C-alpha cells in the first residue's frame, strides 16, 4: 500500500488524534529494587544479582531515590501525586524478562492529572493533558548481533533488568505530528532540567510509543487507534505519525476499517508494519505486587520534593524575557539547557548591560560557532570574555566594528577575549577635533540626509554615526562620536 497517494482534499476531511507514552530511565545510582549499579554500557550481565535475575526467594526493596525522582518529575509536569499508590505485576513472557512479569503500577499510579504547555506554530501555547505518571522497572535486552554465534543465536544482556523507569502517558490531546514533536521536546527539556534522567534516546533512556487514530472532522468519537512502537528519535516519531495518519485515512477511504494493533516503525523504509494485535489490559493479568507494600507519599515528603524543583524552562523563559528584554526566540536559545542558562545568568549579572551579553552571546559568538559547526563548549571565548566585551562596548572603549575584529582574532588564534583585547588594545580616536573633521566631511557629502534630519527625522543621526565610524576605520570613540554628530547636526 502506498500511503502517499492521497489528495490534500481527502486528507483535510480527517482529524488525527494522538496520545504519547514515554518511558524514561531514572538516573539513580542503583536499580529500582536491588543494589545493582544502574549503568549503561557495562559488560553484559555484570550488573545483576538474585533480585534482578529473579532467582527463587529473592525479594525486592524499593529504591528511595527512584521514588524521589519519579515524584519530582510528576510535580514538574503538574501532576497530583497520590498519597498511596500500589505496585502491580504485569505478567507476560519475553526472553529478556526472567521474572515473567514486570513490576509496574496499574490502577493506582504514583501520579495523575497533569499537563504541559506546548508552544504552537501561531505563537500561542496549547495545554496537553498528562493522564498519569507511574513507576515501573525496565526489562533486559535481547542482542541479535555482535557475537560470533549471532547468526544462529540470540544473546541476552540482563543488566537493564530492574532499571527504574517513569512512564508518562499523555491524554489523546495532540492533533498533529508537529504538536507531538513539540510535546516530546518540551517534556524532555523538563526532565533534563529536573535532572531525573539523561533522556539519551540513543542509549534508550527515553523511549516513545505513539498512539494515533483518525476521525472525520466534526465527529466527536475517536477512531480506532494504532500504537507505533520502536521509534527512537523525535523526528522519527513525527515521520511515523505522518505515515500512519495517511495509511489510516487510506484504509478508511477505500472502505476498510483500521484495526487496533501495535505497529513497528521501520526507519530505513520510512513506514510502519503491523507487529501484533494490541494486547488488552486483561492479557497482562495485573494484580497487586505481593512482595511490596503500598507506596506512601507523606505531605512532608511531597513538600520536601517540591522544594527541589528547579525553575522550569517555561517559567524561566518568561522571567528572562522580562529581565533581559529578550525576544522569545532568544529566550529559547538561552534556556536550551539548564546548565547553559545558569552560566549565562551568572555572567550576565556581573555585566553592566545583561541584554547586551545575551546579544553578543547569541549573535556574535553564536553566529561564529554555527558557521564553524562548533558547540558552545568549544568556544574560544568564555562567558567572562563576553561580559568583558559587552562592558567595553557599553563604556564606549571599543566600537562594534572593533569588537567584531577582536572576536575574529579570538577564533583565528583560539584565544579568549581578554587575552586578545589586552594584546591588541585597539586604537581609539578620542580627539574631538579629529572626529569633528570627519563629521564635517560626511555632512558635506550628504546634504539630502542633513535636510531630512533638520526636517525632524532624527533617526538619520544613525546614518551619520555609521558613515563617520566607517571613515574612522572603526576607531572613533563611539560615545564621543554620537555626541558630536548630534551637536553638529543641531548646530
Ligand atoms: P491502551 O489501553 O490501549 O494502552 P490507553 O487508554 O491506556 O490505551 O491509552 C494509551 C495511549 O493512547 C494514551 O496516550 C492515550 O492518550 C492514547 N489514546 C487512547 N485512545 C486513543 C485514540 N482513539 N486515538 C489516539 N490515541 C489514543
Ligand atoms: Zn540486581
Ligand atoms: Mg494503556
Short mmCIF file of C-alpha atoms and ligand atoms in Angstrom, two decimals, residues 16-22 90 106 129 131-132 167-175 183 209-214 221-227 248 260 278-281 284 286, ligand 1:
data_model
loop_
_atom_site.label_atom_id
_atom_site.label_comp_id
_atom_site.label_asym_id
_atom_site.label_seq_id
_atom_site.Cartn_x
_atom_site.Cartn_y
_atom_site.Cartn_z
CA UNK A 16 -5.74 12.93 13.66
CA UNK A 17 -5.86 12.15 17.38
CA UNK A 18 -2.56 11.36 19.07
CA UNK A 19 -1.52 10.25 22.56
CA UNK A 20 2.07 9.50 23.58
CA UNK A 21 3.51 7.07 26.08
CA UNK A 22 7.02 7.99 27.14
CA UNK A 90 2.28 -7.01 34.72
CA UNK A 106 -1.76 -0.16 37.33
CA UNK A 129 -3.04 16.71 29.43
CA UNK A 131 -3.09 11.12 32.22
CA UNK A 132 -0.59 9.58 34.59
CA UNK A 167 6.16 6.05 32.28
CA UNK A 168 4.38 9.24 31.32
CA UNK A 169 1.12 8.83 29.44
CA UNK A 170 -0.46 11.78 27.68
CA UNK A 171 -4.15 12.35 27.11
CA UNK A 172 -5.23 11.99 23.46
CA UNK A 173 -4.99 15.80 23.18
CA UNK A 174 -2.39 16.02 20.44
CA UNK A 175 -3.70 16.76 16.95
CA UNK A 183 5.38 17.88 23.23
CA UNK A 209 5.28 4.78 21.80
CA UNK A 210 2.94 6.84 19.66
CA UNK A 211 -0.81 6.12 19.60
CA UNK A 212 -2.73 7.55 16.70
CA UNK A 213 -6.18 7.40 15.18
CA UNK A 214 -8.08 9.50 12.68
CA UNK A 221 -15.99 9.85 18.82
CA UNK A 222 -12.38 8.79 18.42
CA UNK A 223 -11.41 6.38 15.69
CA UNK A 224 -9.62 3.08 16.32
CA UNK A 225 -6.01 3.69 17.22
CA UNK A 226 -2.79 2.00 16.26
CA UNK A 227 0.22 2.09 18.53
CA UNK A 248 -5.28 5.01 8.21
CA UNK A 260 -6.40 -1.93 16.76
CA UNK A 278 -2.83 -4.94 20.54
CA UNK A 279 -2.90 -6.69 23.87
CA UNK A 280 -5.58 -5.64 26.32
CA UNK A 281 -5.03 -4.88 29.98
CA UNK A 284 -1.40 -8.96 31.44
CA UNK A 286 -2.35 -7.41 36.53
P1 LIG B 1 -4.36 1.07 25.93
O1 LIG B 1 -5.27 0.51 26.96
O2 LIG B 1 -4.57 0.53 24.57
O3 LIG B 1 -2.92 1.12 26.37
P2 LIG B 1 -4.84 3.71 26.83
O4 LIG B 1 -6.23 4.19 27.03
O5 LIG B 1 -4.06 3.30 28.04
O6 LIG B 1 -4.82 2.58 25.76
O7 LIG B 1 -4.04 4.86 26.10
C1 LIG B 1 -2.74 4.71 25.70
C2 LIG B 1 -2.36 5.97 24.95
O8 LIG B 1 -3.14 6.07 23.77
C3 LIG B 1 -2.60 7.25 25.69
O9 LIG B 1 -1.53 8.14 25.45
C4 LIG B 1 -3.90 7.79 25.12
O10 LIG B 1 -3.93 9.20 25.14
C5 LIG B 1 -3.81 7.31 23.69
N1 LIG B 1 -5.12 7.06 23.08
C6 LIG B 1 -6.19 6.47 23.64
N2 LIG B 1 -7.21 6.37 22.75
C7 LIG B 1 -6.75 6.91 21.59
C8 LIG B 1 -7.33 7.09 20.28
N3 LIG B 1 -8.55 6.68 19.97
N4 LIG B 1 -6.55 7.67 19.35
C9 LIG B 1 -5.31 8.06 19.63
N5 LIG B 1 -4.72 7.93 20.82
C10 LIG B 1 -5.43 7.35 21.80
#
